[in-house]
């Protein structure tokens, strides 16, 4: 089965510090996309960052960056200079075909003042 | 604001009833997806439509059905509701299917 695993159900970080959320996936596909979505207490699902598997360069969006290790099937999210507004549930997602987006179970991140 | 709209925001109903959830995708998006998220749970994919046709089915119960209309808005119909159907129902859209999905604000369904 092709799955997405987030092994950290909960994490916390002090404001202004850096935190890394882990995600691994299992696939035999060579071309796919990976995403991180954020779900704050409002429950809105917000796209944070995307990575195309054919690109070796890690994606970056302001304070958010990924460490994409294709051979290891790992896709971690690094949040730098954490802010209180980063408190949310974070979902890793993998898209291997146009009809099949798989989500991990999520990591609940709390940023402490 | 993702550009995806969902109505209603909240819905409270009784067991055995039938409800319809509505979704309007972002302008230009042809694919619509429906997801169910129970309390503190992940997202369960229900069904996808592309340009009016069903394209993929996930863990959707037989009591649930959906359709996408010519103007590309979509409706999710839930019937013979049970307490366990209480959840947040998300609609998402994408241009086709081979790209990121943008989510609506969700409809919170409470079955009493």
mmCIF file of C-alpha atoms in Angstrom:
data_model
loop_
_atom_site.group_PDB
_atom_site.id
_atom_site.type_symbol
_atom_site.label_atom_id
_atom_site.label_comp_id
_atom_site.label_asym_id
_atom_site.label_seq_id
_atom_site.Cartn_x
_atom_site.Cartn_y
_atom_site.Cartn_z
ATOM 1 C CA UNK A 1 0.000 0.000 0.000
ATOM 2 C CA UNK A 2 1.192 3.454 -0.790
ATOM 3 C CA UNK A 3 1.029 5.443 2.415
ATOM 4 C CA UNK A 4 2.117 8.640 4.100
ATOM 5 C CA UNK A 5 3.440 8.471 7.650
ATOM 6 C CA UNK A 6 3.856 11.287 10.127
ATOM 7 C CA UNK A 7 5.503 9.741 13.135
ATOM 8 C CA UNK A 8 5.161 12.724 15.483
ATOM 9 C CA UNK A 9 1.551 13.119 16.673
ATOM 10 C CA UNK A 10 2.451 16.203 18.717
ATOM 11 C CA UNK A 11 5.334 18.630 18.922
ATOM 12 C CA UNK A 12 6.035 21.897 20.655
ATOM 13 C CA UNK A 13 8.561 24.658 20.102
ATOM 14 C CA UNK A 14 9.434 27.933 21.747
ATOM 15 C CA UNK A 15 8.620 31.088 19.884
ATOM 16 C CA UNK A 16 11.468 32.207 17.570
ATOM 17 C CA UNK A 17 13.067 28.765 17.534
ATOM 18 C CA UNK A 18 13.223 26.229 14.717
ATOM 19 C CA UNK A 19 11.253 23.009 14.501
ATOM 20 C CA UNK A 20 11.252 20.152 11.994
ATOM 21 C CA UNK A 21 8.224 17.971 11.261
ATOM 22 C CA UNK A 22 8.826 14.556 9.743
ATOM 23 C CA UNK A 23 7.038 12.786 6.946
ATOM 24 C CA UNK A 24 7.822 9.595 5.102
ATOM 25 C CA UNK A 25 5.995 7.975 2.258
ATOM 26 C CA UNK A 26 6.046 4.694 0.505
ATOM 27 C CA UNK A 27 5.784 4.563 -3.262
ATOM 28 C CA UNK A 28 7.234 2.903 -6.295
ATOM 29 C CA UNK A 29 6.366 5.866 -8.487
ATOM 30 C CA UNK A 30 9.135 8.061 -9.833
ATOM 31 C CA UNK A 31 7.134 11.190 -10.562
ATOM 32 C CA UNK A 32 4.910 12.714 -7.911
ATOM 33 C CA UNK A 33 4.253 15.794 -5.828
ATOM 34 C CA UNK A 34 4.495 16.373 -2.108
ATOM 35 C CA UNK A 35 2.743 19.021 -0.052
ATOM 36 C CA UNK A 36 2.494 20.331 3.457
ATOM 37 C CA UNK A 37 -0.863 21.700 4.572
ATOM 38 C CA UNK A 38 -1.528 23.639 7.752
ATOM 39 C CA UNK A 39 -4.803 23.479 9.669
ATOM 40 C CA UNK A 40 -5.008 26.169 12.389
ATOM 41 C CA UNK A 41 -7.726 26.169 15.059
ATOM 42 C CA UNK A 42 -10.069 27.757 12.517
ATOM 43 C CA UNK A 43 -9.926 24.323 10.757
ATOM 44 C CA UNK A 44 -9.199 25.934 7.394
ATOM 45 C CA UNK A 45 -6.776 23.836 5.318
ATOM 46 C CA UNK A 46 -3.980 26.047 4.023
ATOM 47 C CA UNK A 47 -1.306 25.008 1.548
ATOM 48 C CA UNK A 48 2.124 25.753 3.023
ATOM 49 C CA UNK A 49 4.577 24.412 0.487
ATOM 50 C CA UNK A 50 4.898 21.995 -2.440
ATOM 51 C CA UNK A 51 7.731 19.933 -3.867
ATOM 52 C CA UNK A 52 7.960 18.218 -7.230
ATOM 53 C CA UNK A 53 9.766 14.899 -7.032
ATOM 54 C CA UNK A 54 11.783 15.560 -10.188
ATOM 55 C CA UNK A 55 13.320 18.681 -8.657
ATOM 56 C CA UNK A 56 16.425 18.154 -6.582
ATOM 57 C CA UNK A 57 16.292 21.603 -5.068
ATOM 58 C CA UNK A 58 14.370 21.815 -1.821
ATOM 59 C CA UNK A 59 11.352 24.125 -1.878
ATOM 60 C CA UNK A 60 11.318 27.233 0.319
ATOM 61 C CA UNK A 61 8.525 29.628 1.204
ATOM 62 C CA UNK A 62 9.679 32.369 3.559
ATOM 63 C CA UNK A 63 10.185 30.726 6.976
ATOM 64 C CA UNK A 64 9.086 27.315 5.686
ATOM 65 C CA UNK A 65 11.438 24.965 3.900
ATOM 66 C CA UNK A 66 11.541 21.272 3.165
ATOM 67 C CA UNK A 67 14.222 18.629 3.252
ATOM 68 C CA UNK A 68 13.320 16.285 0.427
ATOM 69 C CA UNK A 69 15.253 13.024 0.355
ATOM 70 C CA UNK A 70 13.871 11.070 -2.582
ATOM 71 C CA UNK A 71 15.903 7.920 -2.079
ATOM 72 C CA UNK A 72 14.925 7.792 1.567
ATOM 73 C CA UNK A 73 11.313 8.745 0.726
ATOM 74 C CA UNK A 74 11.432 11.472 3.314
ATOM 75 C CA UNK A 75 9.867 14.925 3.178
ATOM 76 C CA UNK A 76 10.328 16.973 6.340
ATOM 77 C CA UNK A 77 9.128 20.510 6.979
ATOM 78 C CA UNK A 78 11.338 23.010 8.754
ATOM 79 C CA UNK A 79 9.784 26.077 10.323
ATOM 80 C CA UNK A 80 12.274 28.777 11.226
ATOM 81 C CA UNK A 81 11.675 31.631 13.651
ATOM 82 C CA UNK A 82 8.467 29.987 14.875
ATOM 83 C CA UNK A 83 5.580 32.317 15.549
ATOM 84 C CA UNK A 84 2.492 31.882 17.709
ATOM 85 C CA UNK A 85 0.403 31.861 14.530
ATOM 86 C CA UNK A 86 2.205 28.714 13.413
ATOM 87 C CA UNK A 87 0.301 26.755 16.046
ATOM 88 C CA UNK A 88 -1.718 24.302 13.985
ATOM 89 C CA UNK A 89 -2.120 20.781 12.769
ATOM 90 C CA UNK A 90 0.261 20.046 9.903
ATOM 91 C CA UNK A 91 -0.543 17.437 7.281
ATOM 92 C CA UNK A 92 1.905 15.959 4.847
ATOM 93 C CA UNK A 93 0.332 14.934 1.532
ATOM 94 C CA UNK A 94 1.539 12.950 -1.451
ATOM 95 C CA UNK A 95 0.103 13.089 -4.942
ATOM 96 C CA UNK A 96 1.181 10.254 -7.188
ATOM 97 C CA UNK A 97 -1.561 10.480 -9.770
ATOM 98 C CA UNK A 98 -4.155 13.076 -10.734
ATOM 99 C CA UNK A 99 -6.807 11.268 -8.748
ATOM 100 C CA UNK A 100 -5.011 10.186 -5.660
ATOM 101 C CA UNK A 101 -3.882 12.597 -2.942
ATOM 102 C CA UNK A 102 -2.887 10.790 0.240
ATOM 103 C CA UNK A 103 -2.679 12.613 3.559
ATOM 104 C CA UNK A 104 -0.739 11.686 6.664
ATOM 105 C CA UNK A 105 -2.422 11.562 10.060
ATOM 106 C CA UNK A 106 -1.045 14.968 10.996
ATOM 107 C CA UNK A 107 1.309 16.519 13.558
ATOM 108 C CA UNK A 108 -0.109 18.918 16.114
ATOM 109 C CA UNK A 109 2.383 21.754 16.592
ATOM 110 C CA UNK A 110 2.173 24.135 19.519
ATOM 111 C CA UNK A 111 4.310 27.260 19.566
ATOM 112 C CA UNK A 112 4.906 28.431 23.122
ATOM 113 C CA UNK A 113 5.520 32.061 24.056
ATOM 114 C CA UNK B 1 -9.163 33.041 1.122
ATOM 115 C CA UNK B 2 -8.632 30.042 -1.165
ATOM 116 C CA UNK B 3 -11.400 30.985 -3.594
ATOM 117 C CA UNK B 4 -13.337 27.805 -2.826
ATOM 118 C CA UNK B 5 -16.705 28.430 -1.200
ATOM 119 C CA UNK B 6 -18.835 26.031 0.763
ATOM 120 C CA UNK B 7 -22.335 26.380 2.126
ATOM 121 C CA UNK B 8 -23.645 26.113 4.709
ATOM 122 C CA UNK B 9 -20.933 26.673 7.311
ATOM 123 C CA UNK B 10 -22.816 24.777 9.969
ATOM 124 C CA UNK B 11 -25.583 22.238 9.768
ATOM 125 C CA UNK B 12 -27.411 20.600 12.654
ATOM 126 C CA UNK B 13 -29.842 17.832 11.909
ATOM 127 C CA UNK B 14 -31.294 14.643 13.331
ATOM 128 C CA UNK B 15 -30.560 11.004 12.702
ATOM 129 C CA UNK B 16 -32.278 9.588 9.662
ATOM 130 C CA UNK B 17 -32.412 12.908 7.873
ATOM 131 C CA UNK B 18 -30.904 13.931 4.533
ATOM 132 C CA UNK B 19 -28.721 16.971 3.875
ATOM 133 C CA UNK B 20 -26.991 18.565 0.905
ATOM 134 C CA UNK B 21 -23.650 20.314 1.091
ATOM 135 C CA UNK B 22 -22.654 22.700 -1.651
ATOM 136 C CA UNK B 23 -19.275 23.661 -3.049
ATOM 137 C CA UNK B 24 -18.145 26.186 -5.642
ATOM 138 C CA UNK B 25 -14.590 25.637 -6.881
ATOM 139 C CA UNK B 26 -12.042 28.309 -7.666
ATOM 140 C CA UNK B 27 -12.539 30.014 -10.984
ATOM 141 C CA UNK B 28 -10.927 27.876 -13.674
ATOM 142 C CA UNK B 29 -10.658 24.716 -11.582
ATOM 143 C CA UNK B 30 -12.228 21.651 -13.161
ATOM 144 C CA UNK B 31 -11.646 19.110 -10.396
ATOM 145 C CA UNK B 32 -13.616 18.998 -7.169
ATOM 146 C CA UNK B 33 -12.846 16.734 -4.233
ATOM 147 C CA UNK B 34 -14.817 15.935 -1.109
ATOM 148 C CA UNK B 35 -13.205 14.971 2.190
ATOM 149 C CA UNK B 36 -14.523 14.044 5.610
ATOM 150 C CA UNK B 37 -12.668 14.969 8.790
ATOM 151 C CA UNK B 38 -13.989 13.630 12.060
ATOM 152 C CA UNK B 39 -12.944 15.236 15.353
ATOM 153 C CA UNK B 40 -9.151 15.233 15.708
ATOM 154 C CA UNK B 41 -8.817 12.885 12.779
ATOM 155 C CA UNK B 42 -7.076 13.084 9.454
ATOM 156 C CA UNK B 43 -8.722 13.649 6.136
ATOM 157 C CA UNK B 44 -10.683 10.873 4.541
ATOM 158 C CA UNK B 45 -11.070 11.186 0.796
ATOM 159 C CA UNK B 46 -14.628 10.610 -0.320
ATOM 160 C CA UNK B 47 -14.942 11.335 -4.025
ATOM 161 C CA UNK B 48 -13.592 13.379 -6.914
ATOM 162 C CA UNK B 49 -15.293 14.904 -9.931
ATOM 163 C CA UNK B 50 -13.613 16.297 -12.996
ATOM 164 C CA UNK B 51 -15.545 18.498 -15.391
ATOM 165 C CA UNK B 52 -18.836 16.904 -14.462
ATOM 166 C CA UNK B 53 -17.744 13.287 -14.361
ATOM 167 C CA UNK B 54 -16.858 11.107 -11.428
ATOM 168 C CA UNK B 55 -13.153 10.379 -11.555
ATOM 169 C CA UNK B 56 -12.219 8.680 -8.310
ATOM 170 C CA UNK B 57 -13.944 7.208 -5.316
ATOM 171 C CA UNK B 58 -12.550 6.799 -1.848
ATOM 172 C CA UNK B 59 -14.141 5.663 1.383
ATOM 173 C CA UNK B 60 -17.576 6.958 0.544
ATOM 174 C CA UNK B 61 -20.573 5.252 2.084
ATOM 175 C CA UNK B 62 -23.444 4.114 -0.099
ATOM 176 C CA UNK B 63 -25.670 6.550 1.808
ATOM 177 C CA UNK B 64 -23.568 9.374 0.408
ATOM 178 C CA UNK B 65 -23.579 10.613 -3.160
ATOM 179 C CA UNK B 66 -22.239 13.571 -5.057
ATOM 180 C CA UNK B 67 -22.481 15.279 -8.389
ATOM 181 C CA UNK B 68 -20.840 18.097 -10.291
ATOM 182 C CA UNK B 69 -23.005 20.381 -12.373
ATOM 183 C CA UNK B 70 -22.276 22.059 -15.745
ATOM 184 C CA UNK B 71 -21.281 25.263 -13.966
ATOM 185 C CA UNK B 72 -18.753 23.093 -12.062
ATOM 186 C CA UNK B 73 -20.243 23.542 -8.619
ATOM 187 C CA UNK B 74 -20.665 20.320 -6.708
ATOM 188 C CA UNK B 75 -23.071 18.945 -4.152
ATOM 189 C CA UNK B 76 -22.554 16.189 -1.610
ATOM 190 C CA UNK B 77 -25.728 14.453 -0.513
ATOM 191 C CA UNK B 78 -25.772 12.614 2.802
ATOM 192 C CA UNK B 79 -28.823 10.504 3.618
ATOM 193 C CA UNK B 80 -30.091 8.305 6.463
ATOM 194 C CA UNK B 81 -27.737 10.234 8.694
ATOM 195 C CA UNK B 82 -26.183 8.578 11.706
ATOM 196 C CA UNK B 83 -24.478 10.059 14.755
ATOM 197 C CA UNK B 84 -21.133 8.951 13.351
ATOM 198 C CA UNK B 85 -21.593 11.129 10.296
ATOM 199 C CA UNK B 86 -20.976 14.201 12.444
ATOM 200 C CA UNK B 87 -17.805 15.698 11.009
ATOM 201 C CA UNK B 88 -16.247 18.542 9.095
ATOM 202 C CA UNK B 89 -16.762 18.102 5.368
ATOM 203 C CA UNK B 90 -14.279 19.799 3.097
ATOM 204 C CA UNK B 91 -14.475 20.534 -0.557
ATOM 205 C CA UNK B 92 -11.271 21.169 -2.460
ATOM 206 C CA UNK B 93 -10.571 22.080 -6.051
ATOM 207 C CA UNK B 94 -7.684 21.999 -8.469
ATOM 208 C CA UNK B 95 -7.160 22.929 -12.080
ATOM 209 C CA UNK B 96 -7.048 19.332 -13.200
ATOM 210 C CA UNK B 97 -5.841 16.751 -10.725
ATOM 211 C CA UNK B 98 -2.109 16.829 -11.173
ATOM 212 C CA UNK B 99 -1.542 19.813 -8.918
ATOM 213 C CA UNK B 100 -2.209 21.151 -5.451
ATOM 214 C CA UNK B 101 -5.691 21.250 -4.043
ATOM 215 C CA UNK B 102 -7.208 24.362 -2.543
ATOM 216 C CA UNK B 103 -9.661 23.823 0.253
ATOM 217 C CA UNK B 104 -12.876 25.526 1.155
ATOM 218 C CA UNK B 105 -13.659 26.525 4.755
ATOM 219 C CA UNK B 106 -15.629 23.338 5.350
ATOM 220 C CA UNK B 107 -19.151 22.538 6.477
ATOM 221 C CA UNK B 108 -19.515 21.362 10.043
ATOM 222 C CA UNK B 109 -22.260 18.760 10.243
ATOM 223 C CA UNK B 110 -23.721 17.800 13.589
ATOM 224 C CA UNK B 111 -26.138 14.881 13.728
ATOM 225 C CA UNK B 112 -28.164 14.706 16.937
#
